[in-house]
Amino acid sequence: MEDVNNHFDLIVVGAGPAGLMAAAFAAEAGLSVCVLEKNARAGMKLLLSGSGQCNLTRADDIRDFLTHYGRGERFVRSSLLNFTNTQLREFFHQLGVDSEDRGDGKVFPVSRRSHDVLEALLRCCRKSDVIIRYKSVVRYIEKDELFRIRTTDGRYSSDFVLLATGGLSYPTSGSTGDGYKLAAELGHHPLSPYPVLTPVTITSYPFSSCSGISFYSRMEIFRDGKKRADYRGDLLLTHKGFSGPLILNNSRDIEKGDILKIAFPGERKKEDLQKALLDEASSAGKKSLKKFLTSKGLPERFVRIMMSLCEIPEDLLLSQLNKKNRMILLDNLFGFSAIVKSKDGFNKAMATGGGIPREEVRGKTMASILVEGLYFAGEVLDIDGDTGGYNLQFAFSSGKMAADSIIRVAGAGLSART
Ligand SMILES: Cc1cc2nc3c(=O)[nH]c(=O)nc-3n(C[C@H](O)[C@H](O)[C@H](O)COP(=O)(O)OP(=O)(O)OC[C@H]3O[C@@H](n4cnc5c(N)ncnc54)[C@H](O)[C@@H]3O)c2cc1C
């Protein structure tokens, strides 16, 4: 039998951004709320976010967010409009954390410290008497008239449960996929999780020495001889392959064995570079090809590798470049074929695809359609956003939405108690 002191209106599983946001709002409305967190501290992944600076949202109109969640667009709509980026920034402002657009639409705390964002959330929870039990791993949840929750530090019961256990990426931060198992035991059918926002490793990769260089590029994805997709964005060369927003944001569409055709100088046209090359060869034939390419904005380290790939001597003059080599060079610059050896796994993925199916949860309330009183928020759901603040905004918005819904449903009970 549960200890009477371990009964709460709401048990939140997971002290990440989604769980803490929900707990703070639910408790402020008068619900007794307990957060069960397996780690010795809250928000480990939040602390890592944005390289420790926390890209908490974006400055765009909230409606412009919607297309940045893959097939989750319809599902995220209600929660994002219910608690927008503007409201999120105001919420943190009230807690003493001012934020600013970094200049590229990404919003960070002015202090550039994710620690400040986490501390503000925890302060808000403390103010509303949220109880947080650390080192408390939820092992099993069942439901009769109440939820019965078994953890490593004892048993709890509650009227409502919010599963905010995150996905499977960066498992060292605590999100090890427990939410899928807990939900499955309650009758849900989690979709197999897969890493997203992940870099790719390339077979026979020649650009290791160019690690850190990035270009605005075009990428076409080919599978079984057919073109599957065509994207543009910033591509980052790494030691073993490609990363940067162009790869991370589209990694959900890339599979092992795919051929990526990269046009490195994506904002330039092949014909224009060819024309400039021919013009300068006749007006300044003594200029080296290397100098010409670097003068067009291509980094020298990259130019060296590209010339060696095309078997063109480094000291070749423009007047010495024959048609065959010119074509080989332009083909490689504008259509470099790279075979995907692998996508990096959960250890390097910044988000998780799959998880609790959107069809099993109401996007307007975050309530389970299968188990009364059960709610979900954040990355445990089959929602993954692009890089740049979309995932944290969804975690916060879905946490707030779950809290609002629980407050509404609990309303009658609460007013009877007071
Ligand atoms: C390196 C990195 C950088 C990122 N940077 C950004 C960024 O700048 N901007 C952005 O928008 N997004 C970013 N993200 C993504 C963002 O951090 C996540 O989408 C967000 O943290 C998800 O929040 P959540 O509350 O759903 O889950 P989580 O933050 O994963 O929190 C889940 C919590 O549940 C706890 N838990 C799990 N199982 C149990 C259990 N059985 N019992 C008790 N507790 C449990 C975990 O310990 C954890 O504390 C980044 C991700 C990574 C990995």
Short mmCIF file of C-alpha atoms in Angstrom, two decimals, residues 38-302:
data_model
loop_
_atom_site.label_atom_id
_atom_site.label_comp_id
_atom_site.label_asym_id
_atom_site.label_seq_id
_atom_site.Cartn_x
_atom_site.Cartn_y
_atom_site.Cartn_z
CA LYS A 38 16.41 9.46 -12.15
CA ASN A 39 19.52 11.68 -12.12
CA ALA A 40 21.01 13.38 -9.10
CA ARG A 41 20.15 16.72 -10.72
CA ALA A 42 17.59 18.20 -13.09
CA GLY A 43 17.89 19.19 -16.74
CA MET A 44 21.17 17.54 -17.70
CA LYS A 45 20.35 17.80 -21.41
CA LEU A 46 19.12 21.35 -21.06
CA LEU A 47 22.53 22.20 -19.61
CA LEU A 48 24.24 20.73 -22.69
CA SER A 49 21.95 22.52 -25.12
CA GLY A 50 23.38 25.03 -27.55
CA SER A 51 26.88 24.03 -26.42
CA GLY A 52 25.99 25.13 -22.89
CA GLN A 53 24.52 28.45 -24.09
CA CYS A 54 20.93 27.18 -24.59
CA ASN A 55 19.27 28.12 -27.84
CA LEU A 56 15.88 28.16 -26.15
CA THR A 57 13.75 29.26 -29.10
CA ARG A 58 13.72 31.44 -32.21
CA ALA A 59 12.69 35.03 -32.91
CA ASP A 60 10.46 34.21 -35.93
CA ASP A 61 6.68 34.39 -35.95
CA ILE A 62 5.43 31.25 -34.17
CA ARG A 63 3.50 30.22 -37.31
CA ASP A 64 6.80 29.99 -39.15
CA PHE A 65 7.91 27.30 -36.66
CA LEU A 66 5.27 24.84 -37.80
CA THR A 67 7.00 23.51 -40.93
CA HIS A 68 10.15 22.67 -38.97
CA TYR A 69 8.89 19.47 -37.35
CA GLY A 70 8.83 17.10 -40.34
CA ARG A 71 5.55 15.21 -40.39
CA GLY A 72 4.67 16.53 -36.91
CA GLU A 73 3.46 19.92 -38.22
CA ARG A 74 -0.24 19.42 -37.42
CA PHE A 75 0.44 17.87 -34.04
CA VAL A 76 2.65 20.69 -32.68
CA ARG A 77 0.33 23.47 -33.82
CA SER A 78 -1.96 23.71 -30.79
CA SER A 79 0.74 23.61 -28.16
CA LEU A 80 2.99 26.10 -29.97
CA LEU A 81 0.14 28.56 -30.46
CA ASN A 82 -1.00 28.03 -26.84
CA PHE A 83 2.46 28.97 -25.49
CA THR A 84 4.45 30.84 -28.11
CA ASN A 85 8.08 31.85 -28.36
CA THR A 86 7.09 35.37 -27.27
CA GLN A 87 5.30 34.01 -24.18
CA LEU A 88 8.26 31.75 -23.43
CA ARG A 89 10.66 34.68 -23.53
CA GLU A 90 8.32 36.74 -21.34
CA PHE A 91 8.06 33.81 -18.90
CA PHE A 92 11.85 33.72 -18.52
CA HIS A 93 12.05 37.52 -18.42
CA GLN A 94 9.69 37.47 -15.41
CA LEU A 95 12.09 35.00 -13.81
CA GLY A 96 15.04 37.33 -14.42
CA VAL A 97 16.43 35.64 -17.55
CA ASP A 98 16.45 38.03 -20.50
CA SER A 99 17.00 36.59 -23.93
CA GLU A 100 18.11 37.96 -27.28
CA ASP A 101 18.18 37.08 -30.97
CA ARG A 102 21.79 36.23 -31.77
CA GLY A 103 21.37 37.85 -35.17
CA ASP A 104 20.40 34.72 -37.09
CA GLY A 105 16.96 34.21 -35.55
CA LYS A 106 18.23 31.92 -32.78
CA VAL A 107 17.30 33.11 -29.31
CA PHE A 108 19.68 32.62 -26.36
CA PRO A 109 19.74 33.95 -22.80
CA VAL A 110 21.71 37.20 -22.77
CA SER A 111 24.10 35.56 -20.28
CA ARG A 112 24.63 32.67 -22.77
CA ARG A 113 24.33 30.26 -19.85
CA SER A 114 21.95 27.30 -20.03
CA HIS A 115 22.50 27.04 -16.29
CA ASP A 116 20.55 30.32 -15.83
CA VAL A 117 17.58 28.91 -17.77
CA LEU A 118 17.54 25.75 -15.66
CA GLU A 119 17.92 27.66 -12.38
CA ALA A 120 15.01 29.94 -13.33
CA LEU A 121 12.78 26.92 -13.99
CA LEU A 122 13.79 25.34 -10.70
CA ARG A 123 13.15 28.60 -8.83
CA CYS A 124 9.70 28.72 -10.37
CA CYS A 125 9.06 25.14 -9.26
CA ARG A 126 10.25 25.85 -5.71
CA LYS A 127 8.03 28.95 -5.48
CA SER A 128 4.98 26.80 -6.23
CA ASP A 129 6.03 24.00 -3.85
CA VAL A 130 6.81 21.42 -6.51
CA ILE A 131 8.54 18.47 -4.87
CA ILE A 132 11.42 17.04 -6.87
CA ARG A 133 12.71 13.61 -5.91
CA TYR A 134 16.15 12.99 -7.39
CA LYS A 135 17.78 9.58 -7.94
CA SER A 136 14.29 8.22 -8.26
CA VAL A 137 14.05 5.94 -11.28
CA VAL A 138 10.49 5.15 -12.29
CA ARG A 139 10.36 1.42 -13.00
CA TYR A 140 6.69 0.68 -13.51
CA ILE A 141 3.35 2.46 -13.67
CA GLU A 142 -0.05 0.83 -13.53
CA LYS A 143 -3.52 2.27 -13.32
CA ASP A 144 -6.63 1.28 -11.41
CA GLU A 145 -8.70 4.14 -10.01
CA LEU A 146 -5.34 5.89 -9.40
CA PHE A 147 -1.93 5.65 -11.01
CA ARG A 148 0.45 3.45 -8.97
CA ILE A 149 4.08 4.29 -9.59
CA ARG A 150 6.97 2.07 -8.55
CA THR A 151 10.39 3.72 -8.31
CA THR A 152 13.83 2.89 -6.94
CA ASP A 153 13.02 5.05 -3.90
CA GLY A 154 9.55 3.84 -3.10
CA ARG A 155 5.96 3.80 -4.27
CA TYR A 156 3.76 6.72 -5.23
CA SER A 157 0.20 7.24 -6.36
CA SER A 158 -1.43 10.06 -8.29
CA ASP A 159 -4.54 11.14 -10.17
CA PHE A 160 -2.54 12.25 -13.20
CA VAL A 161 0.79 11.19 -14.69
CA LEU A 162 2.85 13.18 -17.16
CA LEU A 163 5.55 11.21 -18.97
CA ALA A 164 8.32 13.66 -19.88
CA THR A 165 11.21 11.21 -20.01
CA GLY A 166 12.78 12.47 -23.24
CA GLY A 167 14.01 10.30 -26.11
CA LEU A 168 17.14 8.22 -26.49
CA SER A 169 19.74 10.72 -27.71
CA TYR A 170 22.72 11.53 -25.50
CA PRO A 171 21.72 8.73 -23.10
CA THR A 172 24.36 9.89 -20.61
CA SER A 173 22.05 12.84 -19.90
CA GLY A 174 19.44 10.43 -18.47
CA SER A 175 17.10 9.94 -21.42
CA THR A 176 17.48 6.24 -22.04
CA GLY A 177 14.09 5.51 -23.56
CA ASP A 178 12.38 4.48 -20.30
CA GLY A 179 9.25 6.41 -21.27
CA TYR A 180 8.61 4.06 -24.18
CA LYS A 181 8.59 1.02 -21.92
CA LEU A 182 6.48 2.72 -19.25
CA ALA A 183 3.94 3.84 -21.88
CA ALA A 184 3.88 0.41 -23.54
CA GLU A 185 3.07 -1.22 -20.20
CA LEU A 186 0.11 1.15 -19.95
CA GLY A 187 -1.16 0.13 -23.42
CA HIS A 188 0.65 2.48 -25.84
CA HIS A 189 2.50 1.30 -28.95
CA PRO A 190 5.77 3.27 -29.20
CA LEU A 191 7.35 3.51 -32.63
CA SER A 192 10.97 2.33 -32.85
CA PRO A 193 13.19 5.26 -31.92
CA TYR A 194 15.89 6.43 -34.33
CA PRO A 195 18.55 9.11 -34.07
CA VAL A 196 17.88 12.44 -35.80
CA LEU A 197 19.80 15.69 -36.03
CA THR A 198 22.81 13.53 -36.58
CA PRO A 199 25.98 13.92 -38.64
CA VAL A 200 26.86 11.34 -41.32
CA THR A 201 30.04 9.38 -41.95
CA ILE A 202 31.15 9.10 -45.59
CA THR A 203 32.90 6.17 -47.32
CA SER A 204 36.47 6.98 -48.48
CA TYR A 205 36.08 10.50 -47.13
CA PRO A 206 38.80 12.81 -48.49
CA PHE A 207 38.15 16.00 -46.47
CA SER A 208 39.39 15.01 -42.97
CA SER A 209 41.96 17.78 -43.00
CA CYS A 210 39.19 20.30 -43.81
CA SER A 211 37.30 19.58 -40.57
CA GLY A 212 35.60 22.77 -39.35
CA ILE A 213 35.15 24.34 -42.80
CA SER A 214 31.56 25.14 -43.72
CA PHE A 215 29.84 26.21 -46.95
CA TYR A 216 26.39 27.22 -48.02
CA SER A 217 25.78 24.16 -50.22
CA ARG A 218 23.20 22.22 -52.16
CA MET A 219 22.63 18.53 -51.40
CA GLU A 220 20.70 16.05 -53.53
CA ILE A 221 19.91 12.64 -52.00
CA PHE A 222 19.88 9.61 -54.32
CA ARG A 223 18.69 6.12 -53.35
CA ASP A 224 18.43 3.11 -55.69
CA GLY A 225 19.34 5.38 -58.59
CA LYS A 226 16.44 7.78 -57.92
CA LYS A 227 16.65 11.33 -56.64
CA ARG A 228 14.78 11.48 -53.31
CA ALA A 229 15.33 15.03 -52.12
CA ASP A 230 17.06 18.31 -52.80
CA TYR A 231 18.07 20.71 -50.02
CA ARG A 232 20.19 23.82 -49.50
CA GLY A 233 21.87 25.04 -46.33
CA ASP A 234 25.09 25.24 -44.35
CA LEU A 235 27.26 22.15 -44.68
CA LEU A 236 30.03 21.49 -42.18
CA LEU A 237 32.98 19.26 -43.05
CA THR A 238 34.00 17.03 -40.14
CA HIS A 239 36.82 14.51 -39.59
CA LYS A 240 34.73 11.62 -40.89
CA GLY A 241 31.96 13.15 -42.97
CA PHE A 242 29.36 15.90 -43.07
CA SER A 243 27.41 17.82 -40.45
CA GLY A 244 25.95 21.34 -40.08
CA PRO A 245 22.28 22.35 -40.43
CA LEU A 246 22.08 21.04 -44.04
CA ILE A 247 22.83 17.51 -42.82
CA LEU A 248 21.40 17.62 -39.28
CA ASN A 249 18.01 19.02 -40.28
CA ASN A 250 17.62 16.52 -43.12
CA SER A 251 19.18 13.49 -41.44
CA ARG A 252 15.70 12.02 -40.98
CA ASP A 253 15.64 11.60 -44.80
CA ILE A 254 19.13 10.11 -45.15
CA GLU A 255 19.88 6.38 -44.99
CA LYS A 256 23.04 4.30 -44.96
CA GLY A 257 24.08 3.62 -48.59
CA ASP A 258 22.46 6.80 -49.97
CA ILE A 259 24.47 8.89 -52.40
CA LEU A 260 24.71 12.55 -51.48
CA LYS A 261 25.52 14.83 -54.40
CA ILE A 262 27.01 17.99 -53.03
CA ALA A 263 27.40 21.32 -54.82
CA PHE A 264 29.87 22.93 -52.41
CA PRO A 265 29.49 26.54 -53.52
CA GLY A 266 25.70 26.24 -53.37
CA GLU A 267 24.95 29.93 -53.90
CA ARG A 268 27.00 29.99 -57.10
CA LYS A 269 26.14 28.52 -60.49
CA LYS A 270 28.49 26.09 -62.20
CA GLU A 271 28.18 28.02 -65.50
CA ASP A 272 29.15 31.30 -63.78
CA LEU A 273 32.28 29.81 -62.25
CA GLN A 274 33.17 28.21 -65.57
CA LYS A 275 32.76 31.58 -67.33
CA ALA A 276 34.92 33.37 -64.72
CA LEU A 277 37.53 30.64 -65.08
CA LEU A 278 37.69 31.04 -68.87
CA ASP A 279 37.65 34.86 -68.69
CA GLU A 280 40.53 34.98 -66.22
CA ALA A 281 42.49 32.32 -68.11
CA SER A 282 42.55 34.64 -71.11
CA SER A 283 43.06 37.94 -69.20
CA ALA A 284 45.38 36.67 -66.40
CA GLY A 285 46.70 33.31 -67.58
CA LYS A 286 49.71 33.49 -65.26
CA LYS A 287 47.50 33.42 -62.16
CA SER A 288 47.52 30.07 -60.40
CA LEU A 289 44.32 28.00 -60.40
CA LYS A 290 44.61 27.72 -56.61
CA LYS A 291 44.67 31.51 -56.24
CA PHE A 292 41.70 31.85 -58.58
CA LEU A 293 39.63 29.36 -56.54
CA THR A 294 40.49 30.91 -53.18
CA SER A 295 39.64 34.35 -54.60
CA LYS A 296 36.14 32.93 -55.20
CA GLY A 297 35.71 32.27 -51.48
CA LEU A 298 36.79 28.62 -51.34
CA PRO A 299 39.07 27.96 -48.35
CA GLU A 300 42.67 27.11 -49.27
CA ARG A 301 42.73 23.81 -47.35
CA PHE A 302 39.65 22.69 -49.25
#
